[in-house]
Tab-separated table of C-alpha atoms in Angstrom:
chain	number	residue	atom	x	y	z
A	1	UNK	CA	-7.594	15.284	37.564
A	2	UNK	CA	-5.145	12.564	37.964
A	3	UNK	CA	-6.832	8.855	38.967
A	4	UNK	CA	-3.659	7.796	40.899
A	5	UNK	CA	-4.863	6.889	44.209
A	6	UNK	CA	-8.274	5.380	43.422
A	7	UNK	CA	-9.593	2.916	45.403
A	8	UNK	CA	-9.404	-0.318	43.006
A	9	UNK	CA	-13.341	-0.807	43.457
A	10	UNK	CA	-13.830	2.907	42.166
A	11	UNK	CA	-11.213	2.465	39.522
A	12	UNK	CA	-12.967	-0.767	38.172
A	13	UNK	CA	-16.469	1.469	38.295
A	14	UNK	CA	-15.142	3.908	36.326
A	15	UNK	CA	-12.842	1.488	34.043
A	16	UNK	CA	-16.444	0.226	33.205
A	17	UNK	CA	-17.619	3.465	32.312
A	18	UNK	CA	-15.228	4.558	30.071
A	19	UNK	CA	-14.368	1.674	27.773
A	20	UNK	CA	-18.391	1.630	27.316
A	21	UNK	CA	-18.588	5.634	26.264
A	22	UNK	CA	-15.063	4.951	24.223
A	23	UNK	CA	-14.836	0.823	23.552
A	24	UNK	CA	-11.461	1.522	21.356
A	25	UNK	CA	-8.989	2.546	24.064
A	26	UNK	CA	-6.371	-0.082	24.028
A	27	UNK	CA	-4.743	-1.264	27.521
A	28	UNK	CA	-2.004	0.799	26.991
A	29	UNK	CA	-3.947	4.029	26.725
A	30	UNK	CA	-6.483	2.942	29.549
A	31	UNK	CA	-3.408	2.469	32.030
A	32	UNK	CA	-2.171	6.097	30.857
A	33	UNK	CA	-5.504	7.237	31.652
A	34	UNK	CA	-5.842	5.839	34.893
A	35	UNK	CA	-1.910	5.795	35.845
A	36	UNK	CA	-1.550	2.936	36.625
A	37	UNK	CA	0.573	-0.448	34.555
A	38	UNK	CA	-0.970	-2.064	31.445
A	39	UNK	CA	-0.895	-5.307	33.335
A	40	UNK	CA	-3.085	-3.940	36.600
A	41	UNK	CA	-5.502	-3.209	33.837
A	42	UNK	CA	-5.494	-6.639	31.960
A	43	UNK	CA	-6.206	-7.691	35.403
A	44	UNK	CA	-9.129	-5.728	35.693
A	45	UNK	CA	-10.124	-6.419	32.855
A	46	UNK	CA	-9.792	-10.964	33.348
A	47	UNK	CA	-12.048	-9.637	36.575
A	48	UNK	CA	-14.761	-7.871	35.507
A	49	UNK	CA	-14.762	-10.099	32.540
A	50	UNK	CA	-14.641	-6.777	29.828
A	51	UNK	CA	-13.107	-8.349	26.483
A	52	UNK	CA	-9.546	-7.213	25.143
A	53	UNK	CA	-9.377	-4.440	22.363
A	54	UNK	CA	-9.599	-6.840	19.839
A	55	UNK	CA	-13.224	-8.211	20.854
A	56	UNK	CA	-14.726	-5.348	21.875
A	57	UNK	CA	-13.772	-4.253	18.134
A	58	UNK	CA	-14.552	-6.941	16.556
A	59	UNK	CA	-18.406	-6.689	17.866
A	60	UNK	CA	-18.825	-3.429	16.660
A	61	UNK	CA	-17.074	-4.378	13.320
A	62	UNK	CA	-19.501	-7.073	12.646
A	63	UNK	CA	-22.685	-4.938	12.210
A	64	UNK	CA	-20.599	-2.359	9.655
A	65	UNK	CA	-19.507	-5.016	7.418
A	66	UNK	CA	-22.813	-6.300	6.118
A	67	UNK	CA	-23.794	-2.605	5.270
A	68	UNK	CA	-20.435	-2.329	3.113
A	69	UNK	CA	-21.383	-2.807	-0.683
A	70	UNK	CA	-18.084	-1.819	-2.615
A	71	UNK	CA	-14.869	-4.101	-1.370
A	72	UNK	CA	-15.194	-7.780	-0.073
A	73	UNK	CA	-14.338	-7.006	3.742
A	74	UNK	CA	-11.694	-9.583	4.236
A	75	UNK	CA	-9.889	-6.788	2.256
A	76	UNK	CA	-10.237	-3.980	4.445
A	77	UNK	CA	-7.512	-3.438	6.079
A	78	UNK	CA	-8.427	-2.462	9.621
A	79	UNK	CA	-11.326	-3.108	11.156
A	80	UNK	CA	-14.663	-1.107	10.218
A	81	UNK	CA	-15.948	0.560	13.122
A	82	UNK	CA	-18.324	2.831	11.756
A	83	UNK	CA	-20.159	3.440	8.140
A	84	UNK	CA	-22.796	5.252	6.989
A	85	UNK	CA	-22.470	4.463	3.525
A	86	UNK	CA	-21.325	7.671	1.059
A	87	UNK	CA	-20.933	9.796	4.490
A	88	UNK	CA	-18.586	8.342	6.344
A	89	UNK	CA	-16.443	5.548	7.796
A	90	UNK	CA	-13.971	4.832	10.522
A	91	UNK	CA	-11.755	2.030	10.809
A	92	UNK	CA	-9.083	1.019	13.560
A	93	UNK	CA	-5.622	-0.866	12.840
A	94	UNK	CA	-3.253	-2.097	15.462
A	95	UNK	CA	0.014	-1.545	14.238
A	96	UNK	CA	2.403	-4.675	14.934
A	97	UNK	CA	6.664	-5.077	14.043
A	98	UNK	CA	5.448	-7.109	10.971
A	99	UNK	CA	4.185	-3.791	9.556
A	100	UNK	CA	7.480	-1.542	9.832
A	101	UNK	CA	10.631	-0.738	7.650
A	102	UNK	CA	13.475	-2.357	9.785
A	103	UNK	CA	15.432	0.198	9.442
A	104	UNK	CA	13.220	3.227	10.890
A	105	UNK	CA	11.025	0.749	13.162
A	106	UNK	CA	8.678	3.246	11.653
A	107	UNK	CA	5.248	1.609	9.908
A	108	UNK	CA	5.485	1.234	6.193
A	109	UNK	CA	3.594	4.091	4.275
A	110	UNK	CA	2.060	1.112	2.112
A	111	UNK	CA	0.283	0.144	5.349
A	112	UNK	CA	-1.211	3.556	6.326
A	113	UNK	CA	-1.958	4.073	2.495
A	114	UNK	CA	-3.785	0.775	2.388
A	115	UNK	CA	-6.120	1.547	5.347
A	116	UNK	CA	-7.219	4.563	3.882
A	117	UNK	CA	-7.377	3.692	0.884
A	118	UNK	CA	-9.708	0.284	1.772
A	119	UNK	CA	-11.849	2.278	4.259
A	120	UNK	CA	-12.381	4.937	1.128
A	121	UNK	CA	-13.964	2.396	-1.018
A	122	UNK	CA	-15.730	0.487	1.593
A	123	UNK	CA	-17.304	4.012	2.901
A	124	UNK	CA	-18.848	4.421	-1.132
A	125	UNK	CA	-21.744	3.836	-2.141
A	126	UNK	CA	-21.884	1.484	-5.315
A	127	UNK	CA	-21.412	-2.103	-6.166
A	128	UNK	CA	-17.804	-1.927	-7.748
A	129	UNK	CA	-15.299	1.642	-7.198
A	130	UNK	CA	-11.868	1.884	-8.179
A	131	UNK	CA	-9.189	4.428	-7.162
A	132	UNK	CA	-8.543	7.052	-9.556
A	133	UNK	CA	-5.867	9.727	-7.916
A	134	UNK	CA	-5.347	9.741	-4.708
A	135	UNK	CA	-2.927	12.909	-3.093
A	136	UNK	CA	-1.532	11.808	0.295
A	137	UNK	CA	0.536	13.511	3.265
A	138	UNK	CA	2.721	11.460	5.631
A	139	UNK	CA	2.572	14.232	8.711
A	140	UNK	CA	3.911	12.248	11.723
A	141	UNK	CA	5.799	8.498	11.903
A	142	UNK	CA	3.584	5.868	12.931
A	143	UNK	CA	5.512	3.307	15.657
A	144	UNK	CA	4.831	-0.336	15.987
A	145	UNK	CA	2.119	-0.750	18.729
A	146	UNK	CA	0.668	2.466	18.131
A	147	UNK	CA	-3.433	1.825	17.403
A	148	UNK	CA	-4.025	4.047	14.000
A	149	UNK	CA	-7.695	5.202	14.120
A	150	UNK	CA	-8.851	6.436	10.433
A	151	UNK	CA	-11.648	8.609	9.527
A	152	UNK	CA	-13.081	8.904	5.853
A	153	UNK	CA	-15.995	11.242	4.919
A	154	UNK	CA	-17.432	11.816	1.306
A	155	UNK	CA	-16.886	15.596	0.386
A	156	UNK	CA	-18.363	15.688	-3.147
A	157	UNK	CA	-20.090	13.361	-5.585
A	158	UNK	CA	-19.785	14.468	-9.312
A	159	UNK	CA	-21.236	11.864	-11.924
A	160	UNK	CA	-19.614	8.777	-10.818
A	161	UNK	CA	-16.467	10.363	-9.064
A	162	UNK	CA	-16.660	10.101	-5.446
A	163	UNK	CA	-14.419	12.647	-3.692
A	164	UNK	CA	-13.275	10.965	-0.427
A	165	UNK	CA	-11.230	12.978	2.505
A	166	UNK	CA	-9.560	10.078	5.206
A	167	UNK	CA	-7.786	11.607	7.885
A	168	UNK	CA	-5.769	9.097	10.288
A	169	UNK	CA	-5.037	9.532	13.914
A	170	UNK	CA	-3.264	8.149	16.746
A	171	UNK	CA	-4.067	9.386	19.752
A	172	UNK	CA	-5.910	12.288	18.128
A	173	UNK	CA	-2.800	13.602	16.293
A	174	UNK	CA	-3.223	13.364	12.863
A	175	UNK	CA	-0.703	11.321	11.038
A	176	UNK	CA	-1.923	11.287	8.068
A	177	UNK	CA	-3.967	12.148	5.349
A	178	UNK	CA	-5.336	11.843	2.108
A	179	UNK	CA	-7.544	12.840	-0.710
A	180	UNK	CA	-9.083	10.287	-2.521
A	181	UNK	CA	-11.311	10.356	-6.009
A	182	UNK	CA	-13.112	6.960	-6.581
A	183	UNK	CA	-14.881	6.459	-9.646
A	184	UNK	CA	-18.125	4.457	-8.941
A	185	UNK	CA	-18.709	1.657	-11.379
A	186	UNK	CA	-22.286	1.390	-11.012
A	187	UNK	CA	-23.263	3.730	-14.244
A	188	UNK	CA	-26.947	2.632	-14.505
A	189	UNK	CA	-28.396	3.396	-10.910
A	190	UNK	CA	-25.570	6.243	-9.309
A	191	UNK	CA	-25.764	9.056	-12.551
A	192	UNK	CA	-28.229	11.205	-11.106
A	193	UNK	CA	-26.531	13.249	-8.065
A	194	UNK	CA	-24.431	15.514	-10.645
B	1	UNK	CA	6.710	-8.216	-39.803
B	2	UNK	CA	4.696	-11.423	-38.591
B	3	UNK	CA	7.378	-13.760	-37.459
B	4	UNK	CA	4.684	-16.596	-38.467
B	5	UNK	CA	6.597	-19.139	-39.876
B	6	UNK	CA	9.699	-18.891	-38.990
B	7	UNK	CA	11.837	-21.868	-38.808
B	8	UNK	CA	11.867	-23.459	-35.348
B	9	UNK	CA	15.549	-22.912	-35.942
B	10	UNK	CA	15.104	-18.951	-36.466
B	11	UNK	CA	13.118	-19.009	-33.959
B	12	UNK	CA	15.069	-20.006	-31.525
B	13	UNK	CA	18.245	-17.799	-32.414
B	14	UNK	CA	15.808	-15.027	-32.421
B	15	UNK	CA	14.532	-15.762	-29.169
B	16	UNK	CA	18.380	-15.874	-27.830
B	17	UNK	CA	18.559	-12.386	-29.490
B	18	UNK	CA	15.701	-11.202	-28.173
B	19	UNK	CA	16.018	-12.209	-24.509
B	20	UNK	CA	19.719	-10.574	-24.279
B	21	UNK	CA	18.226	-7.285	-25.847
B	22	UNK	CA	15.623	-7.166	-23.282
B	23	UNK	CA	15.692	-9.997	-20.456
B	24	UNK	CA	12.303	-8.712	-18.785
B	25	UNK	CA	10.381	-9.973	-20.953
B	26	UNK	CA	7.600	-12.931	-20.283
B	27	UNK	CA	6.737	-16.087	-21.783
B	28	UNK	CA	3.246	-14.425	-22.686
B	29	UNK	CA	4.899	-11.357	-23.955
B	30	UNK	CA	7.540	-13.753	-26.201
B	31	UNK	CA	4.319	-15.572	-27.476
B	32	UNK	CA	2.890	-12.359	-28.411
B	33	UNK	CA	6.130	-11.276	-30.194
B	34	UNK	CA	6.735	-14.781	-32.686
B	35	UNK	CA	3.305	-15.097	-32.637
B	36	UNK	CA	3.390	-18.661	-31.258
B	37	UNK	CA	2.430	-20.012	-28.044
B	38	UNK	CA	3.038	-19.661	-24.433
B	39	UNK	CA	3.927	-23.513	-24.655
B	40	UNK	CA	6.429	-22.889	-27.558
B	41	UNK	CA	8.236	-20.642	-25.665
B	42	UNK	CA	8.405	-23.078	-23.129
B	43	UNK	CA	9.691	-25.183	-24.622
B	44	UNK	CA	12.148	-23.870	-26.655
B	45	UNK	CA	13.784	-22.262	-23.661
B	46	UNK	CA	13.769	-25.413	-22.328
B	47	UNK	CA	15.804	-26.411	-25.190
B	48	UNK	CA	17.937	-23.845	-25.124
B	49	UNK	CA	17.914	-23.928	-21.635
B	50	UNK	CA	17.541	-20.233	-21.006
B	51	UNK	CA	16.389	-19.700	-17.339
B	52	UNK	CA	12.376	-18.263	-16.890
B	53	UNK	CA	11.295	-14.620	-16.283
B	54	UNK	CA	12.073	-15.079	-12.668
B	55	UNK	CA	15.386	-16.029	-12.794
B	56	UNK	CA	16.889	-13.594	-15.153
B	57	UNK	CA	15.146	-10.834	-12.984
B	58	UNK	CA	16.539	-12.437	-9.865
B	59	UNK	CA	20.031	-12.492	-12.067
B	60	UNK	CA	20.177	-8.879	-12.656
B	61	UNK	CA	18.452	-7.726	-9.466
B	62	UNK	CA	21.093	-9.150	-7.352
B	63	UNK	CA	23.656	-6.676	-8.418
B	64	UNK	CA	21.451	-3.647	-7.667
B	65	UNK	CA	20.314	-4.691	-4.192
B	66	UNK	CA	23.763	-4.277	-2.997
B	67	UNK	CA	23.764	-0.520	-4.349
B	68	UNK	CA	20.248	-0.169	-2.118
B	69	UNK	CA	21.019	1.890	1.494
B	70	UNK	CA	17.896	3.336	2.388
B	71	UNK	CA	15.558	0.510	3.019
B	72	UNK	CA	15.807	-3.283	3.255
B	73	UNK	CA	15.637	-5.318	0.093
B	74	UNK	CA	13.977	-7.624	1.457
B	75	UNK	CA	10.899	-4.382	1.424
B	76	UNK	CA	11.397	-3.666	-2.134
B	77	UNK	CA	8.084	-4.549	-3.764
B	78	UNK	CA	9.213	-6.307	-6.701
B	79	UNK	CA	12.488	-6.998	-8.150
B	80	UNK	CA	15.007	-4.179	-8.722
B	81	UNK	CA	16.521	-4.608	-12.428
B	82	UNK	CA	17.925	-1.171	-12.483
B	83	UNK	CA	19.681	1.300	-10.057
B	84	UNK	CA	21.639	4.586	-10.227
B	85	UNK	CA	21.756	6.197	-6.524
B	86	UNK	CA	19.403	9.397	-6.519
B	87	UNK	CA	19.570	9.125	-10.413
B	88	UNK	CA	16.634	6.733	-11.393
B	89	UNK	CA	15.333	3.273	-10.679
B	90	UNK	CA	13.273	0.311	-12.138
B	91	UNK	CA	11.982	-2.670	-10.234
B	92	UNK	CA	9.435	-5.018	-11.941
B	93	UNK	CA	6.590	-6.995	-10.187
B	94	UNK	CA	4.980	-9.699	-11.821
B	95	UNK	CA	1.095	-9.643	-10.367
B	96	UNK	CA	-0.706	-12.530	-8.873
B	97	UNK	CA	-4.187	-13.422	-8.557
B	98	UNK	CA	-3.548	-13.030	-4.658
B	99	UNK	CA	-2.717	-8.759	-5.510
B	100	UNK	CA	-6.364	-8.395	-6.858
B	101	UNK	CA	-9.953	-6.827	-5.250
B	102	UNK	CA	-12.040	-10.098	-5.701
B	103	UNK	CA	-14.818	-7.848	-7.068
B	104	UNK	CA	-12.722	-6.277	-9.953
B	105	UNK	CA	-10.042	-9.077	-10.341
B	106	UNK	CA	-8.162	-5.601	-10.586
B	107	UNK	CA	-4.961	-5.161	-9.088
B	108	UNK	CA	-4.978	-3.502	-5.631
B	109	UNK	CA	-4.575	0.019	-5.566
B	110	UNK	CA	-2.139	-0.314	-2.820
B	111	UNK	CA	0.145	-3.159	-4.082
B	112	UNK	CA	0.766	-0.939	-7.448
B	113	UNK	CA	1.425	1.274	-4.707
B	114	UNK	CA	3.603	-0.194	-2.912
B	115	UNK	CA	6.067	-0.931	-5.585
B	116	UNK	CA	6.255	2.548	-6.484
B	117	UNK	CA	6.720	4.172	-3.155
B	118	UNK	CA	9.499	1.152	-2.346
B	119	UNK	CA	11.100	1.991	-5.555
B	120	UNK	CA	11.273	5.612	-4.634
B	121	UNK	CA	12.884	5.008	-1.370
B	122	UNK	CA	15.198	2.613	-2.620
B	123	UNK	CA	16.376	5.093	-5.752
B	124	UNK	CA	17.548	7.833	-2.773
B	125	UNK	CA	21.036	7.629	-1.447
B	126	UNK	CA	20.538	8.346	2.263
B	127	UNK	CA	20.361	5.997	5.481
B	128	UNK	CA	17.156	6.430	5.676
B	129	UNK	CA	14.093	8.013	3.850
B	130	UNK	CA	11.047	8.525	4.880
B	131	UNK	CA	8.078	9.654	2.303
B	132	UNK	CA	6.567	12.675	3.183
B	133	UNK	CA	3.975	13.471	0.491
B	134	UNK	CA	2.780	11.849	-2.375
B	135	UNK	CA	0.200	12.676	-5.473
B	136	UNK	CA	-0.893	9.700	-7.502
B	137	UNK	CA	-2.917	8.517	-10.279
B	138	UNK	CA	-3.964	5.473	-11.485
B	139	UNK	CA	-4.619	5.501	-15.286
B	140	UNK	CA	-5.895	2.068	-16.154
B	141	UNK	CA	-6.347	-1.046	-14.574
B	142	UNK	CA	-4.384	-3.504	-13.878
B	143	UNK	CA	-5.120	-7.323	-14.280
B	144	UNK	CA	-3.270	-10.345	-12.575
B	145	UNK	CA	-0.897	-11.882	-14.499
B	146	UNK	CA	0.394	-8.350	-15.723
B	147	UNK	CA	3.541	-7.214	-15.632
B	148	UNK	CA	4.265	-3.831	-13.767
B	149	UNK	CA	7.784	-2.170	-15.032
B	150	UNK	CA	8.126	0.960	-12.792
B	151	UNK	CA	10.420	3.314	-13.068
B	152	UNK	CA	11.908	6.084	-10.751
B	153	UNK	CA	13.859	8.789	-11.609
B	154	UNK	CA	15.159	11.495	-9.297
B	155	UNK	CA	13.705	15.536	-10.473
B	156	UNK	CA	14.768	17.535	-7.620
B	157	UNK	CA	17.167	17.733	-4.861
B	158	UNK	CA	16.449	20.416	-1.918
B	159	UNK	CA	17.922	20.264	1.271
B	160	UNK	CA	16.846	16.828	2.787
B	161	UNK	CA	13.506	16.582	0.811
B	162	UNK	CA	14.118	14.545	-2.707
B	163	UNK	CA	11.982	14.327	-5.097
B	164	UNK	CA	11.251	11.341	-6.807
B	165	UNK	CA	9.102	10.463	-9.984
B	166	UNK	CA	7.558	6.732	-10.854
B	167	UNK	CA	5.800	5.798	-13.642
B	168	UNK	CA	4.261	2.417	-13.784
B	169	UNK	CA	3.735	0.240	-17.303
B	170	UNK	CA	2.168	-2.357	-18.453
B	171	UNK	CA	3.428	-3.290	-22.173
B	172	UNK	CA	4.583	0.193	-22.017
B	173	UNK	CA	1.237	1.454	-21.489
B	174	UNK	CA	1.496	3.905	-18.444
B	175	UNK	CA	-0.683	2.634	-15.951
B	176	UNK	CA	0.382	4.298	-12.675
B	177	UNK	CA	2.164	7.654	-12.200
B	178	UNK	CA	3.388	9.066	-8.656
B	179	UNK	CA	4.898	12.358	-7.369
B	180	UNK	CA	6.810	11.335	-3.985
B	181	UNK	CA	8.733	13.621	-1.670
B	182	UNK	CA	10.624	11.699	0.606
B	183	UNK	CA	12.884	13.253	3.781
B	184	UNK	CA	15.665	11.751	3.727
B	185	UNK	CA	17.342	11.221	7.636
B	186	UNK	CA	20.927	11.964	7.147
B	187	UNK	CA	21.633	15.938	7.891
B	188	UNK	CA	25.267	14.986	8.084
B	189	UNK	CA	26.126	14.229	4.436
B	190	UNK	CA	23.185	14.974	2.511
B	191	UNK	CA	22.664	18.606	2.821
B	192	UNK	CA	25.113	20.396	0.302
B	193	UNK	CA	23.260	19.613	-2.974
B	194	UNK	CA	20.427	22.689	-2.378
């Protein structure tokens, strides 16, 4: 299975291919994928004229934030990559050094917390929502560079308490996770799925 | 017990009193206390030329930050006012308008957050700590220009895992609560307190 060797032609082809079946790969990942370095990859990239991470999730982004009802967007943190409002959400952050404890290098928990928390709300439902408990596991440290991908889905709606599960990945580990009750400030339209 | 009319003069040796007894206290807070206004206070401290909020807290946080090993001070949400290594904690953050969700004017979830989780790691005596698991509620909201008191205390020591306990207050309403476990990353001195 290993892509060393391809001809550059094929491994532009198939470059193409992937980041359009998976457009949140970063360079780093796509270079491990097709061993080869991160900056053969930018090249490829400058040639065929495919946008960096950031773009490419930027575009998608755009579409999810006018469906988001809850939180003004500028304060989700990450960017909103999928929604389908009280089902589910997914948001991407790109860890940087800004974000870490100096003296682990490892990303603040604040930082993690905030993404999930953010993409929790913004994945509701209702005009205004508020975080009521929220019961959290650290399972692996996060490093500076590393792109965290979380996933939020709506397990349970009682009265005006949404029940929110966000999972966060990198690489498809989980890293973290967290269980999440909202209550839903919306009393006169959002009483009736008890 | 109004202090309504008191004497300027009472007042203001009252206000010395009061200040030395508890120094965390803000100009809104001293209003509310002699029942006079924010711009009294002003200016009698200006009188009396007794620093602002800021200053005393910077005064008697100075002290505790050298005491801090397990995370930079410069990370400490807030100020720390109070220390005692894997004993308790208290750090104080005075809210802005910049902390709140622009659709509640409510404090961010994460910020109150933050403080608490910094606090925790800051109350442990270890090189490093790293929070593994935390369960948290948030009891009422919190508006900008509040003033958050948390305050840490240490429950439970086993092996490398410490337990750590922060309650958040407003006017010593509780307005926060979190249950951290945090790993602390020094097996070779830490381990003989199971």
């Amino acid at each position: 299975m290993s892509k060393r060797g391809l001809s550059k032609k094929t491994r532009q082809m198939l470059l193409i291919k992937t980041i359009a079946e998976d457009p949140f790969l970063n360079d780093e990942e796509l270079a491990e994928k097709f061993n080869v370095s991160v900056q053969t990859i930018r090249l490829d990239r400058m040639e065929l004229k495919l946008p960096e991470l950031r773009e490419r999730i930027k575009a998608v982004a755009e579409d999810n934030y006018a469906k988001v009802r809850s939180i003004d967007v500028a304060e989700i943190v990450g960017e909103l990559v999928d929604l389908e409002l009280d089902k589910r959400g997914i948001s991407i952050l790109e860890t940087t050094n800004k974000m870490t404890f100096g003296k682990t290098k490892v990303i603040r928990g604040d930082i993690i917390f905030a993404q999930a928390n953010s993409l929790a709300i913004a994945t509701i439902d209702a005009k205004v929502a508020l975080t009521g408990v929220a019961n959290i596991k650290y399972k692996l440290p996060v490093y500076a560079g590393q792109k965290l991908v979380a996933k939020a889905e709506v397990t349970r709606v009682r009265g005006n308490k949404k029940f929110v599960f966000v999972r966060t990945y990198v690489k498809q580990k989980e890293v973290f996770r967290g269980k999440f009750i909202l209550v839903s400030l919306e009393a006169e339209d959002n009483n009736t799925d008890t």
